[in-house]
Amino acid sequence: MVLLLLLLGSCGDDCEDVSSTPNAVVTVTADPSPAGSQVGKSIDIAVERALQAGLSVGIHDASDRDEAPRGDWTVCFEKATLSDVVFAAVPDEAPCPKKDGQRIPWPKMPNMKDTTYAKAVVKLEDAVGEVALKAAYEDEAAYDTNNETGDYANWRVCFQSVKAGTALPYEPDVTLHAVENGEACPSAKGLYKDPTNDPDYVDLDDGSSEDDSSNGGSGSGEEDYYPGDKGGCPPGGCYNPCPPGGCR
């Protein structure tokens, strides 16, 4: 428009009067406005805004996994020109790599052993999903989730369902096995605080192991006993003299 006015002002009487020409139309075409930075936006939103601005769009995985991005992925990096823009994105809620094409720096599971349940909930709230508590002994009843002030706040963690040092993609749920403050942890999972509560418990001191040979004679089934190729004592122990060559 400015160029047209300059030409009209410079040509003098030789110029044709545009205003007097019937059906004369002056068209002004504006360049597409820039879409603005879309870092932190979802792919769906970023692409929509870029297309509205008249830009061609390219999308790729911002990590080293080279997966096909989805609409809910988050834009980490972008490269734009006057005509096109390329977005590099990662899955929703995944942290961005330091540079385009590098590994996603997932947080790692810390070691929660000897930590109170209340402190564990606070420490894990931004890294995992649900933080559940269960009793470390099989014969104790305890359960809670994401509660730093409840009855189990001071229980001490013995075991954790996710190993310390494990990468935590997609915020997995974690179960912490704990005991009351001041109690000793079991040496392994699946143990009972009172061993007699274990369905597989066997009482080894029930008096059934007495030496039957004390009743006199050799009434222990010696004649029917066959020691096998490797030898060995019959039930009740070895009570006969050794054969020639010694006792095996």
Short mmCIF file of C-alpha atoms in Angstrom, two decimals:
data_model
loop_
_atom_site.label_atom_id
_atom_site.label_comp_id
_atom_site.label_asym_id
_atom_site.label_seq_id
_atom_site.Cartn_x
_atom_site.Cartn_y
_atom_site.Cartn_z
CA MET A 1 0.00 0.00 0.00
CA VAL A 2 2.84 2.38 0.87
CA LEU A 3 4.55 1.57 -2.44
CA LEU A 4 1.31 2.27 -4.32
CA LEU A 5 0.92 5.70 -2.69
CA LEU A 6 4.50 6.60 -3.55
CA LEU A 7 3.96 5.67 -7.20
CA LEU A 8 0.75 7.66 -7.37
CA GLY A 9 2.43 10.70 -5.85
CA SER A 10 5.39 10.54 -8.20
CA CYS A 11 3.76 10.07 -11.58
CA GLY A 12 1.96 13.47 -11.72
CA ASP A 13 -0.65 14.11 -14.39
CA ASP A 14 0.34 11.03 -16.43
CA CYS A 15 -1.11 8.67 -13.84
CA GLU A 16 -4.54 7.13 -14.24
CA ASP A 17 -6.97 8.08 -11.50
CA VAL A 18 -7.45 4.86 -9.62
CA SER A 19 -10.34 6.21 -7.60
CA SER A 20 -12.23 6.99 -10.82
CA THR A 21 -11.66 3.56 -12.33
CA PRO A 22 -14.77 1.40 -11.89
CA ASN A 23 -14.46 -1.86 -9.90
CA ALA A 24 -10.83 -1.13 -8.91
CA VAL A 25 -9.73 -3.41 -6.03
CA VAL A 26 -6.59 -3.04 -3.91
CA THR A 27 -5.61 -6.31 -2.11
CA VAL A 28 -3.20 -6.39 0.86
CA THR A 29 -1.85 -9.87 1.86
CA ALA A 30 -0.42 -10.19 5.38
CA ASP A 31 2.32 -12.67 6.26
CA PRO A 32 1.17 -15.44 8.68
CA SER A 33 1.76 -14.47 12.29
CA PRO A 34 4.22 -16.66 14.23
CA ALA A 35 2.73 -19.45 16.39
CA GLY A 36 4.90 -18.62 19.40
CA SER A 37 6.80 -21.10 21.54
CA GLN A 38 4.94 -24.37 22.16
CA VAL A 39 7.47 -25.90 24.58
CA GLY A 40 5.57 -27.50 27.45
CA LYS A 41 2.36 -27.84 25.43
CA SER A 42 0.86 -31.11 24.23
CA ILE A 43 1.48 -32.16 20.63
CA ASP A 44 -2.22 -31.74 19.80
CA ILE A 45 -2.24 -28.10 20.95
CA ALA A 46 1.15 -27.27 19.44
CA VAL A 47 0.24 -28.66 16.02
CA GLU A 48 -3.12 -26.89 15.99
CA ARG A 49 -1.54 -23.52 16.75
CA ALA A 50 1.22 -24.02 14.20
CA LEU A 51 -1.26 -24.90 11.46
CA GLN A 52 -3.38 -21.88 12.33
CA ALA A 53 -0.27 -19.75 11.81
CA GLY A 54 0.21 -21.24 8.35
CA LEU A 55 3.27 -23.32 9.21
CA SER A 56 4.19 -26.80 8.06
CA VAL A 57 4.68 -29.15 11.03
CA GLY A 58 7.15 -31.98 11.76
CA ILE A 59 7.18 -34.14 14.92
CA HIS A 60 9.66 -36.67 16.38
CA ASP A 61 10.60 -38.38 19.63
CA ALA A 62 12.85 -36.14 21.74
CA SER A 63 14.49 -39.16 23.43
CA ASP A 64 16.79 -41.90 22.12
CA ARG A 65 13.92 -44.41 21.79
CA ASP A 66 12.70 -43.17 18.38
CA GLU A 67 9.03 -43.91 19.08
CA ALA A 68 6.08 -42.41 17.22
CA PRO A 69 4.80 -39.42 19.24
CA ARG A 70 1.15 -39.32 20.29
CA GLY A 71 -1.14 -36.36 20.70
CA ASP A 72 -0.80 -36.23 24.50
CA TRP A 73 3.01 -36.11 24.39
CA THR A 74 4.69 -32.94 25.66
CA VAL A 75 6.86 -30.67 23.50
CA CYS A 76 10.44 -30.39 24.81
CA PHE A 77 12.20 -28.72 21.86
CA GLU A 78 11.18 -26.87 18.70
CA LYS A 79 12.95 -25.52 15.61
CA ALA A 80 11.01 -22.96 13.60
CA THR A 81 11.52 -21.02 10.38
CA LEU A 82 9.20 -18.61 8.57
CA SER A 83 7.45 -21.52 6.88
CA ASP A 84 7.74 -24.58 9.10
CA VAL A 85 8.32 -25.84 12.64
CA VAL A 86 9.61 -29.17 14.02
CA PHE A 87 8.53 -30.35 17.48
CA ALA A 88 10.48 -32.89 19.61
CA ALA A 89 8.34 -34.42 22.34
CA VAL A 90 8.29 -37.01 25.15
CA PRO A 91 5.42 -39.03 26.70
CA ASP A 92 3.09 -37.14 29.01
CA GLU A 93 4.65 -36.53 32.47
CA ALA A 94 8.05 -37.80 31.33
CA PRO A 95 10.99 -35.46 32.01
CA CYS A 96 12.66 -33.88 28.99
CA PRO A 97 16.21 -34.97 28.11
CA LYS A 98 18.97 -32.39 28.34
CA LYS A 99 19.30 -32.36 24.56
CA ASP A 100 17.19 -33.58 21.67
CA GLY A 101 17.84 -37.29 21.09
CA GLN A 102 19.26 -38.12 24.52
CA ARG A 103 17.97 -40.56 27.17
CA ILE A 104 14.98 -39.54 29.29
CA PRO A 105 16.33 -38.77 32.80
CA TRP A 106 13.76 -40.75 34.77
CA PRO A 107 14.07 -40.36 38.56
CA LYS A 108 15.34 -43.41 40.45
CA MET A 109 13.79 -45.23 43.38
CA PRO A 110 15.54 -44.23 46.62
CA ASN A 111 16.36 -46.66 49.43
CA MET A 112 13.52 -46.37 51.95
CA LYS A 113 14.83 -48.97 54.46
CA ASP A 114 14.74 -47.69 58.07
CA THR A 115 12.75 -44.61 56.97
CA THR A 116 9.43 -43.93 58.67
CA TYR A 117 6.33 -44.35 56.57
CA ALA A 118 5.45 -40.64 56.95
CA LYS A 119 8.82 -39.51 55.60
CA ALA A 120 8.65 -42.05 52.77
CA VAL A 121 5.27 -40.69 51.62
CA VAL A 122 6.67 -37.16 51.45
CA LYS A 123 9.88 -38.20 49.70
CA LEU A 124 8.14 -40.32 47.07
CA GLU A 125 5.09 -38.16 46.33
CA ASP A 126 6.60 -36.56 43.19
CA ALA A 127 8.28 -39.72 41.88
CA VAL A 128 5.72 -42.53 42.22
CA GLY A 129 1.97 -43.07 42.25
CA GLU A 130 0.39 -44.68 45.30
CA VAL A 131 2.60 -45.26 48.36
CA ALA A 132 1.03 -48.14 50.29
CA LEU A 133 2.07 -49.60 53.65
CA LYS A 134 1.71 -53.23 54.70
CA ALA A 135 2.95 -55.12 57.76
CA ALA A 136 6.32 -56.78 57.29
CA TYR A 137 5.22 -59.82 59.34
CA GLU A 138 2.60 -62.12 57.84
CA ASP A 139 0.70 -62.43 61.13
CA GLU A 140 0.31 -58.66 61.65
CA ALA A 141 -2.46 -56.58 60.07
CA ALA A 142 -1.55 -53.11 58.80
CA TYR A 143 -2.50 -51.16 55.69
CA ASP A 144 -2.49 -47.51 54.64
CA THR A 145 -2.01 -45.41 51.47
CA ASN A 146 -0.44 -41.97 50.95
CA ASN A 147 -0.95 -40.98 54.58
CA GLU A 148 1.82 -39.19 56.44
CA THR A 149 -0.20 -38.49 59.58
CA GLY A 150 -2.13 -41.71 60.25
CA ASP A 151 -1.69 -44.50 62.79
CA TYR A 152 1.25 -45.93 60.85
CA ALA A 153 3.20 -42.68 60.41
CA ASN A 154 6.03 -43.88 62.69
CA TRP A 155 6.23 -47.42 61.37
CA ARG A 156 9.70 -48.21 60.05
CA VAL A 157 10.24 -49.55 56.53
CA CYS A 158 11.87 -52.99 56.21
CA PHE A 159 11.26 -53.87 52.54
CA GLN A 160 10.06 -52.06 49.40
CA SER A 161 8.34 -53.47 46.32
CA VAL A 162 10.52 -51.44 43.91
CA LYS A 163 14.26 -52.02 44.27
CA ALA A 164 16.41 -49.01 45.19
CA GLY A 165 18.09 -47.51 42.13
CA THR A 166 15.36 -48.64 39.72
CA ALA A 167 14.28 -46.04 37.16
CA LEU A 168 10.72 -44.83 37.78
CA PRO A 169 8.98 -44.24 34.45
CA TYR A 170 5.26 -43.46 34.52
CA GLU A 171 5.13 -43.13 38.34
CA PRO A 172 4.58 -46.77 39.44
CA ASP A 173 2.77 -47.68 42.66
CA VAL A 174 5.06 -48.70 45.53
CA THR A 175 4.34 -50.92 48.54
CA LEU A 176 6.43 -50.53 51.71
CA HIS A 177 6.55 -53.38 54.24
CA ALA A 178 7.11 -52.01 57.74
CA VAL A 179 7.09 -52.76 61.48
CA GLU A 180 6.12 -50.68 64.48
CA ASN A 181 8.78 -48.27 65.64
CA GLY A 182 11.15 -50.10 67.99
CA GLU A 183 10.47 -53.57 66.61
CA ALA A 184 13.04 -55.58 64.67
CA CYS A 185 12.47 -56.27 61.01
CA PRO A 186 12.09 -59.88 59.87
CA SER A 187 15.13 -61.33 58.17
CA ALA A 188 13.10 -61.90 54.98
CA LYS A 189 9.65 -61.35 53.54
CA GLY A 190 6.92 -63.85 54.35
CA LEU A 191 8.01 -64.59 57.93
CA TYR A 192 5.75 -64.69 61.00
CA LYS A 193 6.35 -62.72 64.18
CA ASP A 194 5.07 -65.75 66.11
CA PRO A 195 6.44 -68.81 64.27
CA THR A 196 3.59 -70.98 65.56
CA ASN A 197 1.19 -68.90 63.41
CA ASP A 198 2.88 -70.21 60.29
CA PRO A 199 0.67 -72.90 58.68
CA ASP A 200 3.85 -74.83 57.85
CA TYR A 201 5.17 -74.69 61.42
CA VAL A 202 6.42 -78.01 62.81
CA ASP A 203 7.12 -78.46 66.53
CA LEU A 204 10.46 -80.26 66.74
CA ASP A 205 10.24 -80.66 70.51
CA ASP A 206 7.12 -82.83 70.79
CA GLY A 207 8.88 -85.85 72.40
CA SER A 208 8.57 -88.06 69.35
CA SER A 209 12.33 -88.28 68.85
CA GLU A 210 13.09 -90.44 71.89
CA ASP A 211 15.37 -93.39 71.30
CA ASP A 212 13.03 -96.35 71.00
CA SER A 213 15.94 -98.65 71.76
CA SER A 214 15.66 -97.68 75.41
CA ASN A 215 12.67 -99.97 75.68
CA GLY A 216 15.01 -102.95 75.52
CA GLY A 217 16.05 -105.33 72.81
CA SER A 218 16.51 -104.23 69.28
CA GLY A 219 12.83 -103.68 68.54
CA SER A 220 13.43 -101.02 65.88
CA GLY A 221 12.80 -103.09 62.83
CA GLU A 222 16.47 -104.03 62.44
CA GLU A 223 15.72 -107.22 60.57
CA ASP A 224 13.55 -105.38 58.06
CA TYR A 225 15.90 -102.42 57.67
CA TYR A 226 18.03 -102.16 54.50
CA PRO A 227 20.60 -99.34 54.63
CA GLY A 228 20.98 -99.09 50.86
CA ASP A 229 24.13 -98.89 48.82
CA LYS A 230 25.52 -96.00 50.89
CA GLY A 231 24.89 -97.66 54.22
CA GLY A 232 23.56 -95.82 57.25
CA CYS A 233 21.93 -96.37 60.62
CA PRO A 234 18.46 -97.93 61.04
CA PRO A 235 15.70 -95.99 62.81
CA GLY A 236 16.72 -95.24 66.38
CA GLY A 237 20.40 -94.97 65.56
CA CYS A 238 23.31 -97.39 65.20
CA TYR A 239 23.29 -99.66 68.22
CA ASN A 240 24.91 -102.86 66.89
CA PRO A 241 28.65 -103.44 66.85
CA CYS A 242 30.36 -102.40 63.64
CA PRO A 243 30.81 -105.16 61.05
CA PRO A 244 34.27 -106.17 59.88
CA GLY A 245 35.87 -103.25 58.08
CA GLY A 246 34.24 -100.60 60.26
CA CYS A 247 30.95 -98.72 60.28
CA ARG A 248 30.10 -96.74 57.18
#
